[in-house]
PDB file of C-alpha atoms and ligand atoms in Angstrom:
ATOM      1  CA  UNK A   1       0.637   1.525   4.744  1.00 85.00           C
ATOM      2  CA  UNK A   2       0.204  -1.411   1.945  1.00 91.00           C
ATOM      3  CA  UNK A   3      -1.112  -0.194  -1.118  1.00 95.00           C
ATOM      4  CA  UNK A   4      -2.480  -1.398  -4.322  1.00 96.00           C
ATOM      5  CA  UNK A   5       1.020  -3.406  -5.372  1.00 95.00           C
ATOM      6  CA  UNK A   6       1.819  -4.382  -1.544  1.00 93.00           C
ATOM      7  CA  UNK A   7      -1.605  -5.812  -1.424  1.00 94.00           C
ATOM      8  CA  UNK A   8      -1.189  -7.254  -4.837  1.00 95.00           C
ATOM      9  CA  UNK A   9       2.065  -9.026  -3.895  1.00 92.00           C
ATOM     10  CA  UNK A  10       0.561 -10.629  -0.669  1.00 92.00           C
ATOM     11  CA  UNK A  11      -2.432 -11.917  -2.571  1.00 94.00           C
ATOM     12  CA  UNK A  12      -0.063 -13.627  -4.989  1.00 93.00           C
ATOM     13  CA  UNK A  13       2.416 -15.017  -2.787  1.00 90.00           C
ATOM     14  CA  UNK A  14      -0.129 -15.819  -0.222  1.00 94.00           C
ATOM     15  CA  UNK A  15      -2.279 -17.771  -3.362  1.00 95.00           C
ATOM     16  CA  UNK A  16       0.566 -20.165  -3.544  1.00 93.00           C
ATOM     17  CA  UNK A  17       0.761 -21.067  -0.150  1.00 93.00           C
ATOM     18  CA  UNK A  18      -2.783 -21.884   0.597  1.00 96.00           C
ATOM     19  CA  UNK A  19      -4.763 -22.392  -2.095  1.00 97.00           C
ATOM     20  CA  UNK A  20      -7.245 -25.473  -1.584  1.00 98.00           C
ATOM     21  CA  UNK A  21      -6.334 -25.546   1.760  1.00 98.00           C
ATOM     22  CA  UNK A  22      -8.913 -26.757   4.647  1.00 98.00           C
ATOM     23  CA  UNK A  23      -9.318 -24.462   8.041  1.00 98.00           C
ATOM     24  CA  UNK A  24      -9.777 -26.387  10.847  1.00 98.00           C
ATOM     25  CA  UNK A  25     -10.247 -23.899  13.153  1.00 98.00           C
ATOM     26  CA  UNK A  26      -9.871 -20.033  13.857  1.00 98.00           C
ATOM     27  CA  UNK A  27      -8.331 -18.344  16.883  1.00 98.00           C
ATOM     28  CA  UNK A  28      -8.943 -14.680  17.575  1.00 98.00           C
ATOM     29  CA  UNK A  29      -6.597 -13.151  19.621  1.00 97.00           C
ATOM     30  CA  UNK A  30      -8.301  -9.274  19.245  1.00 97.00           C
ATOM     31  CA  UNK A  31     -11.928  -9.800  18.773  1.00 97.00           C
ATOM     32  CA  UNK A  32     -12.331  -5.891  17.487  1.00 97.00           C
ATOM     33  CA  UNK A  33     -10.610  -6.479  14.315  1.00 97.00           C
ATOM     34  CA  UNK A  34     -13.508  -8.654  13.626  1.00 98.00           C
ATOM     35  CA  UNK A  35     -16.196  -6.708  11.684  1.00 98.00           C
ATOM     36  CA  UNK A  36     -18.758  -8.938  10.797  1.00 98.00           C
ATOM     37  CA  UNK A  37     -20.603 -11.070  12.030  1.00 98.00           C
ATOM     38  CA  UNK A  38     -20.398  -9.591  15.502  1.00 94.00           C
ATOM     39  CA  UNK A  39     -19.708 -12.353  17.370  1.00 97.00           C
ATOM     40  CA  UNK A  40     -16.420 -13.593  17.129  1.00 97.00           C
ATOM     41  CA  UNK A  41     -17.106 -17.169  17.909  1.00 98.00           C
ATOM     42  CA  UNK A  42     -19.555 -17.013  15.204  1.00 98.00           C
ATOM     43  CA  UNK A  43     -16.891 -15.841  13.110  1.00 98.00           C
ATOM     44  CA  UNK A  44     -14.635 -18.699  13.859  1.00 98.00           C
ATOM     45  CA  UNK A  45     -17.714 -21.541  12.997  1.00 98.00           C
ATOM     46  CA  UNK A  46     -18.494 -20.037  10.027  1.00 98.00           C
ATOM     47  CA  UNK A  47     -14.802 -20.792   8.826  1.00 98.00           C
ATOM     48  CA  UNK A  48     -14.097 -23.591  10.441  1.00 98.00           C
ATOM     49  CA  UNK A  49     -14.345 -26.669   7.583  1.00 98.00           C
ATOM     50  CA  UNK A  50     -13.808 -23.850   4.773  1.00 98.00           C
ATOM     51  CA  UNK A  51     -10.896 -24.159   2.074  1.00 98.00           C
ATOM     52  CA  UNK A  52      -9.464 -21.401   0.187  1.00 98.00           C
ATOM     53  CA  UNK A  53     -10.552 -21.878  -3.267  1.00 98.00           C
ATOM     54  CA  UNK A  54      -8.995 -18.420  -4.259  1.00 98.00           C
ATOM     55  CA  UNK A  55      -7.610 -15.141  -3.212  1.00 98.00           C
ATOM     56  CA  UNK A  56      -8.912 -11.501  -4.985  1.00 98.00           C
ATOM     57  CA  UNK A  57      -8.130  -7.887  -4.497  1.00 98.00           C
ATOM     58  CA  UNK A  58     -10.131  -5.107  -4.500  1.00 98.00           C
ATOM     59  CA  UNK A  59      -8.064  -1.538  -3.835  1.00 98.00           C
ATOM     60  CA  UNK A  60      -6.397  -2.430  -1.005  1.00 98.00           C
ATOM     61  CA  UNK A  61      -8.667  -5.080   0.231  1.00 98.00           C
ATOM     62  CA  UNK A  62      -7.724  -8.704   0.066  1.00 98.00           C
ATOM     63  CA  UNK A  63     -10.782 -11.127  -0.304  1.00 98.00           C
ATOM     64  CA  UNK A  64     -10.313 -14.753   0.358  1.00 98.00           C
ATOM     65  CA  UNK A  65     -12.853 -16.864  -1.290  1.00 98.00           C
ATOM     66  CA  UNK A  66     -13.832 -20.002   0.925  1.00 98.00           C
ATOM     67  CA  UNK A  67     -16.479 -22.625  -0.275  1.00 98.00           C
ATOM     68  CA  UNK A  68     -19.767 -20.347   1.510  1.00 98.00           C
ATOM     69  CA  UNK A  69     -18.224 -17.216   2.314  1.00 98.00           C
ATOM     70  CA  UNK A  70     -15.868 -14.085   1.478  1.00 98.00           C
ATOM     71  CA  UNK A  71     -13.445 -13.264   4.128  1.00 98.00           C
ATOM     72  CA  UNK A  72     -12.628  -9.315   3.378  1.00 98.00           C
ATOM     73  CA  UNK A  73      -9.344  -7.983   5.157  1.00 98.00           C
ATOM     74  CA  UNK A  74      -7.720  -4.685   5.083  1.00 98.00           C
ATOM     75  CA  UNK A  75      -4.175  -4.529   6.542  1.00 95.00           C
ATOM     76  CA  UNK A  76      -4.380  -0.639   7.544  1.00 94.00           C
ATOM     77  CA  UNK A  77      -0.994   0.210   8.891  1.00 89.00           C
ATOM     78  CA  UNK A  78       0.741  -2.914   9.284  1.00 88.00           C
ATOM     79  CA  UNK A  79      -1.306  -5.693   8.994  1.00 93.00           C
ATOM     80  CA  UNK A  80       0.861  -8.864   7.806  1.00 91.00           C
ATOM     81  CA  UNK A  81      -0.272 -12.029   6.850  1.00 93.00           C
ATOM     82  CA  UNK A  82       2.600 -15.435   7.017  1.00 91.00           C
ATOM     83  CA  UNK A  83       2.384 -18.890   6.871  1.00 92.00           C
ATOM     84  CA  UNK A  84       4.026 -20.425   9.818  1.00 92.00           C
ATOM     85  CA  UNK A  85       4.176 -24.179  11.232  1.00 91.00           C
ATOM     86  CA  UNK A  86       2.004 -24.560  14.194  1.00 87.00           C
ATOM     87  CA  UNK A  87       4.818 -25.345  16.174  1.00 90.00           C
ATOM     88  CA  UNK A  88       6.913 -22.230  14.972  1.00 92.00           C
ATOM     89  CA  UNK A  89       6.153 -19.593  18.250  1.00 93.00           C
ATOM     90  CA  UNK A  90       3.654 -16.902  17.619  1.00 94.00           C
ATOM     91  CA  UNK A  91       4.358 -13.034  18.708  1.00 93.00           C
ATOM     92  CA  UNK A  92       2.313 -10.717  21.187  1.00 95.00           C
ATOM     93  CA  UNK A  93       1.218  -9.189  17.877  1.00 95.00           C
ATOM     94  CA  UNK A  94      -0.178 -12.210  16.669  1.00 96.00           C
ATOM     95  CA  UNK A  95      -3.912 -11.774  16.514  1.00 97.00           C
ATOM     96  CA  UNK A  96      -5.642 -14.373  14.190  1.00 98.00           C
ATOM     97  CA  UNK A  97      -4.678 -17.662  13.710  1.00 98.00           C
ATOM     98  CA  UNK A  98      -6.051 -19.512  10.457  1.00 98.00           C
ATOM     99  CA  UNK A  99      -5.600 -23.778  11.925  1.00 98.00           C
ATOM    100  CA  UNK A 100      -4.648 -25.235   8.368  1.00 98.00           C
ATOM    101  CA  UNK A 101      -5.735 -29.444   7.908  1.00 98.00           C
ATOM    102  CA  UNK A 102      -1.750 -29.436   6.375  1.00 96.00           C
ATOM    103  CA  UNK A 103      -0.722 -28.973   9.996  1.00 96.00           C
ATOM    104  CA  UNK A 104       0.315 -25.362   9.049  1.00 95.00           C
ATOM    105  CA  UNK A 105      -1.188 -21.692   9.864  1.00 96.00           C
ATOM    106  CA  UNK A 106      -2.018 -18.953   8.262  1.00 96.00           C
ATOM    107  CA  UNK A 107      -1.479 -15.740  10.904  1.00 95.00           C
ATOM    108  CA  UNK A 108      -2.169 -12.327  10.870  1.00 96.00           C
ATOM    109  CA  UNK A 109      -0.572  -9.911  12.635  1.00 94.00           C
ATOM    110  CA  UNK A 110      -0.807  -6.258  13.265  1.00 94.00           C
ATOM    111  CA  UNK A 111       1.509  -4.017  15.997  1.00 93.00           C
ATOM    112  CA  UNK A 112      -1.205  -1.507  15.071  1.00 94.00           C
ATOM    113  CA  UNK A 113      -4.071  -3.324  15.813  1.00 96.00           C
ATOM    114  CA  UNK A 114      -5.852  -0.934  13.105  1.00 96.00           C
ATOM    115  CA  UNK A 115      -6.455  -4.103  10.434  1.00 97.00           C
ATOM    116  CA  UNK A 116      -9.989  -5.015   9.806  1.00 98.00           C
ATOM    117  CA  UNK A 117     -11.767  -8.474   9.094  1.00 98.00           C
ATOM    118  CA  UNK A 118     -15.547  -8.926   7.253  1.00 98.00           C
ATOM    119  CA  UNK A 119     -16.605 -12.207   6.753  1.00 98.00           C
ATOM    120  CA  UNK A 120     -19.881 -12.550   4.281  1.00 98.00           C
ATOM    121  CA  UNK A 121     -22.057 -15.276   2.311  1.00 98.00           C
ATOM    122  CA  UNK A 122     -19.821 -15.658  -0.834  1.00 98.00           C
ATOM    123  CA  UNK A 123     -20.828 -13.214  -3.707  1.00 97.00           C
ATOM    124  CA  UNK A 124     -22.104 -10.339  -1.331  1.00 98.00           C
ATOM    125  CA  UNK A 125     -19.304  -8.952  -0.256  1.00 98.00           C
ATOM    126  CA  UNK A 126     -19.146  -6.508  -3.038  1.00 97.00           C
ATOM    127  CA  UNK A 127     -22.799  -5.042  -2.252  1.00 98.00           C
ATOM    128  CA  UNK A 128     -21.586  -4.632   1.521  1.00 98.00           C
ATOM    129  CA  UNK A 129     -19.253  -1.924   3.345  1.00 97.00           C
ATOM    130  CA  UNK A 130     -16.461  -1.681   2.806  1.00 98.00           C
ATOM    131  CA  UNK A 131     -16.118  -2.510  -0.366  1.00 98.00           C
ATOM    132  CA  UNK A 132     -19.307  -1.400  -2.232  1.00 98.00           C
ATOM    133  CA  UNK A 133     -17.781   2.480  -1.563  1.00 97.00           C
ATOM    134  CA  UNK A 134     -15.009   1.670  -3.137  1.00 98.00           C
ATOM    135  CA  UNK A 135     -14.293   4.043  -6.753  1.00 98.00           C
ATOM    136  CA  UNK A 136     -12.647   2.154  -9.919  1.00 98.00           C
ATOM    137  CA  UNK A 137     -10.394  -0.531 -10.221  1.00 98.00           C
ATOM    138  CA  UNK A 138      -7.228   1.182 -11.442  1.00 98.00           C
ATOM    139  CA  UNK A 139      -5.518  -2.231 -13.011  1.00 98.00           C
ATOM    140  CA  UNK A 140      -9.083  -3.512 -14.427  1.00 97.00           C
ATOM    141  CA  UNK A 141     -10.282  -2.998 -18.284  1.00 97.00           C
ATOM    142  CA  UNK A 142     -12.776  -1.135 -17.425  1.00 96.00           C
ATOM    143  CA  UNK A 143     -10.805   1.968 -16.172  1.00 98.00           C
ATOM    144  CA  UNK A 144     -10.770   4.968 -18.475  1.00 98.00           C
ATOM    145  CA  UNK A 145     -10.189   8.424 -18.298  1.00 98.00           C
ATOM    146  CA  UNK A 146     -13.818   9.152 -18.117  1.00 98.00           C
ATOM    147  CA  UNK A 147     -14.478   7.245 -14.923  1.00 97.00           C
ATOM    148  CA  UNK A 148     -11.534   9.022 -13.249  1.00 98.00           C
ATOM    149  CA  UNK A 149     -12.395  12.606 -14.784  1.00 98.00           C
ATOM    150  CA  UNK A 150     -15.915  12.448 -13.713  1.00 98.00           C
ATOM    151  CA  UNK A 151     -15.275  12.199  -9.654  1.00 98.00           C
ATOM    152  CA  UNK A 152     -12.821  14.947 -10.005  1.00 98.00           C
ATOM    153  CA  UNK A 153     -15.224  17.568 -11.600  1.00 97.00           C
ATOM    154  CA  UNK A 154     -16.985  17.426  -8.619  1.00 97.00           C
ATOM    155  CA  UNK A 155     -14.393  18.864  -5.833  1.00 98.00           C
ATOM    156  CA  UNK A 156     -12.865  21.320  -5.309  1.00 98.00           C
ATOM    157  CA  UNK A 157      -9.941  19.330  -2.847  1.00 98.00           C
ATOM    158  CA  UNK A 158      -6.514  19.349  -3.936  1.00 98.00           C
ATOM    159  CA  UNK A 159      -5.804  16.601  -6.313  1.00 98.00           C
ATOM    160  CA  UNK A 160      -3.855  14.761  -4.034  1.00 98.00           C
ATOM    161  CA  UNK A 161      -6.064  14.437  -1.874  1.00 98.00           C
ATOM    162  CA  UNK A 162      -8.485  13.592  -4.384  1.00 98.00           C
ATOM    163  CA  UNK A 163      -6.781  10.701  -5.199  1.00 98.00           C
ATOM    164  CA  UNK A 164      -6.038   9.251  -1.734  1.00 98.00           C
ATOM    165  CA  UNK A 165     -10.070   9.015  -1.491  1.00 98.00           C
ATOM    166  CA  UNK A 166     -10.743   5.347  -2.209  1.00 98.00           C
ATOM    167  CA  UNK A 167     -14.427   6.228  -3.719  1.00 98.00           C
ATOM    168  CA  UNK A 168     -12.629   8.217  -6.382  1.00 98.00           C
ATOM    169  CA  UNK A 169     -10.194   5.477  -6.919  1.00 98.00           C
ATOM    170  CA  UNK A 170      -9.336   2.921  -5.164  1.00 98.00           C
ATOM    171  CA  UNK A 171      -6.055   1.165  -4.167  1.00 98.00           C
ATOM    172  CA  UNK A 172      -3.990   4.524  -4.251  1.00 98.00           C
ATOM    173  CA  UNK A 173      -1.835   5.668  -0.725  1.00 97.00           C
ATOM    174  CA  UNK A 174       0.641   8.103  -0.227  1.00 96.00           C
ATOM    175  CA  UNK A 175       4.027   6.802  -2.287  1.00 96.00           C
ATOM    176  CA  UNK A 176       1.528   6.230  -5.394  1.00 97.00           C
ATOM    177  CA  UNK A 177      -0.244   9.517  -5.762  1.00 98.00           C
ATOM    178  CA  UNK A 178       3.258  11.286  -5.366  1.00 98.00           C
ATOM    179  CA  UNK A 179       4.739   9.146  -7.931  1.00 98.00           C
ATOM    180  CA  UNK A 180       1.652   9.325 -10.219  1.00 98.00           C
ATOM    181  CA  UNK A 181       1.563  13.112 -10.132  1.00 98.00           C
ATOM    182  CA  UNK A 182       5.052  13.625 -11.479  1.00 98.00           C
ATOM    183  CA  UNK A 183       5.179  11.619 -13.897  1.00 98.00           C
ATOM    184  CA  UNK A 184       1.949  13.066 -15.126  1.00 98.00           C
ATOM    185  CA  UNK A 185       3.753  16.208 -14.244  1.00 98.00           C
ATOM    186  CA  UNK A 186       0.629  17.674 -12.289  1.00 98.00           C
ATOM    187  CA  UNK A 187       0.824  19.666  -9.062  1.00 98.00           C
ATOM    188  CA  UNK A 188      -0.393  17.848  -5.907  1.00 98.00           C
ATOM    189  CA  UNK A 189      -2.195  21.140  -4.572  1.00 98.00           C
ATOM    190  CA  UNK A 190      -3.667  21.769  -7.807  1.00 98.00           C
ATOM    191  CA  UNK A 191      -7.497  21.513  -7.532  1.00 98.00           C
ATOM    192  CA  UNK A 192      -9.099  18.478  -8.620  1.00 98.00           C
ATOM    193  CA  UNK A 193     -11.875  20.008 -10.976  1.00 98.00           C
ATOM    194  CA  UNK A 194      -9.123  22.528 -12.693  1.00 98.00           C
ATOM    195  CA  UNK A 195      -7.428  19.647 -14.426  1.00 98.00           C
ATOM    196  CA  UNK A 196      -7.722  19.642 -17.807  1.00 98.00           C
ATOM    197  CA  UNK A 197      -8.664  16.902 -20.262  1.00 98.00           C
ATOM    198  CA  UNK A 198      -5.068  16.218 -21.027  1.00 98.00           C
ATOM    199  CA  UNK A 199      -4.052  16.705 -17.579  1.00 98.00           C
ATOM    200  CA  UNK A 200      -6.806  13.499 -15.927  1.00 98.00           C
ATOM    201  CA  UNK A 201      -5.362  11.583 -19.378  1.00 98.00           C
ATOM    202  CA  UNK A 202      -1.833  12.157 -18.351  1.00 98.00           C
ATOM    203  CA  UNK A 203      -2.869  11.419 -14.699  1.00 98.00           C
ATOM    204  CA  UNK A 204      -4.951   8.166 -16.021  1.00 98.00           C
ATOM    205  CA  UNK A 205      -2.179   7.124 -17.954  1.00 98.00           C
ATOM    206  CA  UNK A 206       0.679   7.617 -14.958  1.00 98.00           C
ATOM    207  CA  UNK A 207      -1.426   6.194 -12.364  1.00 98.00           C
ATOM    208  CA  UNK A 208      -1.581   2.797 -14.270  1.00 98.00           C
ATOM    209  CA  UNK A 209       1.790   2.520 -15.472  1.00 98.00           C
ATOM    210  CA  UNK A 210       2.862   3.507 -12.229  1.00 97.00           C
ATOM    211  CA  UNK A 211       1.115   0.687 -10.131  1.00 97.00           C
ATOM    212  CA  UNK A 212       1.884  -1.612 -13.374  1.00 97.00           C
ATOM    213  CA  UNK A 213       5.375  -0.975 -12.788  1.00 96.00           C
ATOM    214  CA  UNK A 214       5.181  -1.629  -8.660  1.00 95.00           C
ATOM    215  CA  UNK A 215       3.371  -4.620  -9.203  1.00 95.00           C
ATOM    216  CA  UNK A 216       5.951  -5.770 -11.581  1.00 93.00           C
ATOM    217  CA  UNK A 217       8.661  -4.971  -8.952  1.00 91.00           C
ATOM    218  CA  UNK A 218       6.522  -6.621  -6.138  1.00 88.00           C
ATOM    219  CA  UNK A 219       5.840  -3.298  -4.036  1.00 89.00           C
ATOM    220  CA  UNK A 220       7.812  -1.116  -2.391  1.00 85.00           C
ATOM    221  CA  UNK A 221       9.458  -1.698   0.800  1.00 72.00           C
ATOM    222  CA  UNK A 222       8.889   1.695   2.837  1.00 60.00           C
ATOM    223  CA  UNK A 223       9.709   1.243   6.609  1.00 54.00           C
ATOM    224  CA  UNK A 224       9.134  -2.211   7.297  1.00 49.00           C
ATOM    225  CA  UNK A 225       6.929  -3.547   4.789  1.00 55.00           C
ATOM    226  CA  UNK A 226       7.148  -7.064   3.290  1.00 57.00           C
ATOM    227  CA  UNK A 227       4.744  -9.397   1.518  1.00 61.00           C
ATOM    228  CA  UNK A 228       3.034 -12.632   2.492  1.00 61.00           C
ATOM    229  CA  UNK A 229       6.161 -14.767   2.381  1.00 63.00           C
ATOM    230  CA  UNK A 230       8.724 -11.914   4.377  1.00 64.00           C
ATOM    231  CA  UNK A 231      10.377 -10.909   1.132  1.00 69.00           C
ATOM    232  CA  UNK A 232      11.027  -6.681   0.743  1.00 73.00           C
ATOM    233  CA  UNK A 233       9.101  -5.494  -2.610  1.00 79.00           C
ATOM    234  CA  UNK A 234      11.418  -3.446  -4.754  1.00 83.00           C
ATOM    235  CA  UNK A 235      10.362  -0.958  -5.920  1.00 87.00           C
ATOM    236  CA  UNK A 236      11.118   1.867  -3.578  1.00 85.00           C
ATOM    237  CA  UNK A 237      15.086   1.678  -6.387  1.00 85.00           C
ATOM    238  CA  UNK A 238      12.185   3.410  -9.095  1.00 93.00           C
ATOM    239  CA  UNK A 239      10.869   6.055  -6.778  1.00 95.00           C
ATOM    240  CA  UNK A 240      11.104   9.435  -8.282  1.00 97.00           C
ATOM    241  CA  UNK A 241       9.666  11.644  -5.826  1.00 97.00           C
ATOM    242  CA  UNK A 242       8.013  10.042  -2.657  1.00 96.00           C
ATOM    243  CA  UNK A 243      10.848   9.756   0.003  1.00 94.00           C
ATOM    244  CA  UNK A 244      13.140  11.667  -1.738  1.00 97.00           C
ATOM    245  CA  UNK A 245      12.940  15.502  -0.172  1.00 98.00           C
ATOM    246  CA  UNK A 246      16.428  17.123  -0.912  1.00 98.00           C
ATOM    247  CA  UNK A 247      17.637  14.538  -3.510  1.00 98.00           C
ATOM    248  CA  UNK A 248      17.890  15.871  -7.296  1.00 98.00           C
ATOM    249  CA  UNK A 249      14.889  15.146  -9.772  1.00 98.00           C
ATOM    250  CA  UNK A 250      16.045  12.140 -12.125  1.00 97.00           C
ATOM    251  CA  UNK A 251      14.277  14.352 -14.797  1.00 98.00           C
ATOM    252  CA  UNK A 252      15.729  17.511 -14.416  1.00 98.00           C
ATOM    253  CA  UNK A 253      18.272  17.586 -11.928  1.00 98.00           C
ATOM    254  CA  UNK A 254      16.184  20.196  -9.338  1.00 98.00           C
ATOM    255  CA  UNK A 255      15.611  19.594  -5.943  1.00 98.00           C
ATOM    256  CA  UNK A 256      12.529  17.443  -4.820  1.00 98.00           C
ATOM    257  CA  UNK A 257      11.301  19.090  -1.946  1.00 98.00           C
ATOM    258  CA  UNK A 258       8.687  17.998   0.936  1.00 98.00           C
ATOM    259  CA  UNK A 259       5.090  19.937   1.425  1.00 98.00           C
ATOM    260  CA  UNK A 260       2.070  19.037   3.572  1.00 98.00           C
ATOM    261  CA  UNK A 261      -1.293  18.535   1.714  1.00 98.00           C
ATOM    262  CA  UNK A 262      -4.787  17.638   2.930  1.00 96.00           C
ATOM    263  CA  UNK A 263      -2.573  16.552   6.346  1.00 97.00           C
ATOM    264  CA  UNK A 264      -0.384  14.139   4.142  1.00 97.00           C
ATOM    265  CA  UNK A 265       3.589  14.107   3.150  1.00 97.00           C
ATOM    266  CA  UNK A 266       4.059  15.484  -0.068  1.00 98.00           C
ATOM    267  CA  UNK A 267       7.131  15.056  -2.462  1.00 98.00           C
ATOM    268  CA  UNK A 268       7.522  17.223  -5.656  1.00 98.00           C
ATOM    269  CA  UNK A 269       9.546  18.206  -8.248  1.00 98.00           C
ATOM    270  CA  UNK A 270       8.237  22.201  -8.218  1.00 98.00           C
ATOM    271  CA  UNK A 271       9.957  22.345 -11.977  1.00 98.00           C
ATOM    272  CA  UNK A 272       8.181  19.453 -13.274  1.00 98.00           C
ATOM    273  CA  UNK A 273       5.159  19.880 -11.376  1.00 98.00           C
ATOM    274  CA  UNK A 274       4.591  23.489 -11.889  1.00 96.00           C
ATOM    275  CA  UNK A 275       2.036  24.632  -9.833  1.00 89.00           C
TER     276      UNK A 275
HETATM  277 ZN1   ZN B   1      12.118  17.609 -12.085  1.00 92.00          ZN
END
């Protein structure tokens, strides 16, 4: 699944591509991925005549800012946006088509199907689900260690799975909390309100520097992820944990092993990450 720097790198590459453009029209291949409105064809009026005038992110949320209205898209599993020539053939996976006045497309497709579209009056979309749930903005300002300490005080879940909540924080998935926990050297099953002060600034100061660092590197490309333009992010060459069950720690030379917590993959290094 795309997370905070996956999303990141689509909302820059995809920025380049189709900023100021028009939309024409809007074909909807798989009417459920359409949240709001309700009506699909209503979805595809309201757009029709809008142009991109700029593309956010909010966790893992891409918002696409049109002259009257917010178009809020999550990608889920493997959601992938790609601008394509309208003659260029679409795939059976194909599910949106964005009818650019340039003569070009912007399409989103998802094998899963799981991807969700919201499309509000421009400047609500914050106050609205999805997004109003959403915790801090890891990459914004504003973050401190206070915001992130005071969620975790109250539960008692392990802190990994603390962390993959998206109220706590948001933009954080699987590779990122395992690489954020060892380099703040905390152990995933540890329970969220034991940390101490220096352990949520430790985990405050990895979690930052380790989406910085993805960002920087354009993502990681797990499986078969790539960004808005088909390019493989690469970052998964600075992974020091996730994915790497069996290899030796680039710390300390120990075995990273493989766990299940709170239902999700878990890599350690048990002698950095003492539990
Ligand atoms: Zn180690």
């Amino acid at each position: 699944m795309p997370e905070l720097p996956e999303v990141e790198t689509v909302k820059r590459t995809l920025t380049e591509l189709i900023m100021k453009e028009t939309i024409t029209k809007v074909s909807v291949g798989w009417p459920k991925m359409i949240k709001e409105p309700d009506d699909v064809t209503l979805f595809s009026t309201m757009m029709a005549g809008q142009t991109f005038k700029s593309i956010e992110r909010r966790g893992k949320f891409l918002i696409f800012r049109l002259d009257d209205y917010s178009l809020v898209s999550h990608l889920r599993m493997e959601g992938r946006y790609s601008v394509s020539n309208s003659d260029e053939p679409t795939t059976k996976h194909t599910h949106v088509r964005f009818f650019l006045a340039n003569g070009k497309e912007l399409r989103y497709a998802d094998v899963r199907k799981f991807g969700t579209m919201h499309l509000f009056p421009l400047g609500t979309e914050c106050q609205r689900l999805p997004l109003v749930k959403l915790g801090p903005e890891p990459l914004s300002p504003d973050f401190s260690p206070v915001q992130l300490k005071e969620p975790l005080q109250r539960t008692t879940r392990a802190i990994k799975s603390a962390l993959l909540d998206q109220t706590v924080v948001a933009g954080l998935g699987n590779i990122y909390v395992d690489e954020a926990l060892f380099k703040a050297r905390v152990h995933p099953e540890k329970t969220a309100n034991m940390l101490t002060d220096e352990e949520i600034e430790q985990l405050f100061i990895s979690i930052k520097q380790t989406l910085l660092d993805a960002v920087k590197a354009g993502g990681s490309s797990i499986k078969s992820y790539v960004n808005g333009q088909g390019e493989m992010g690469m970052f998964q060459q600075q992974l020091n944990v996730y994915g790497r069950t069996g290899e030796p720690c680039h710390t300390c030379d120990n075995m990273i092993v493989r766990s299940v917590v709170g239902g999700r993959g878990t890599h350690t290094c048990p002698t950095c990450q003492p539990s």
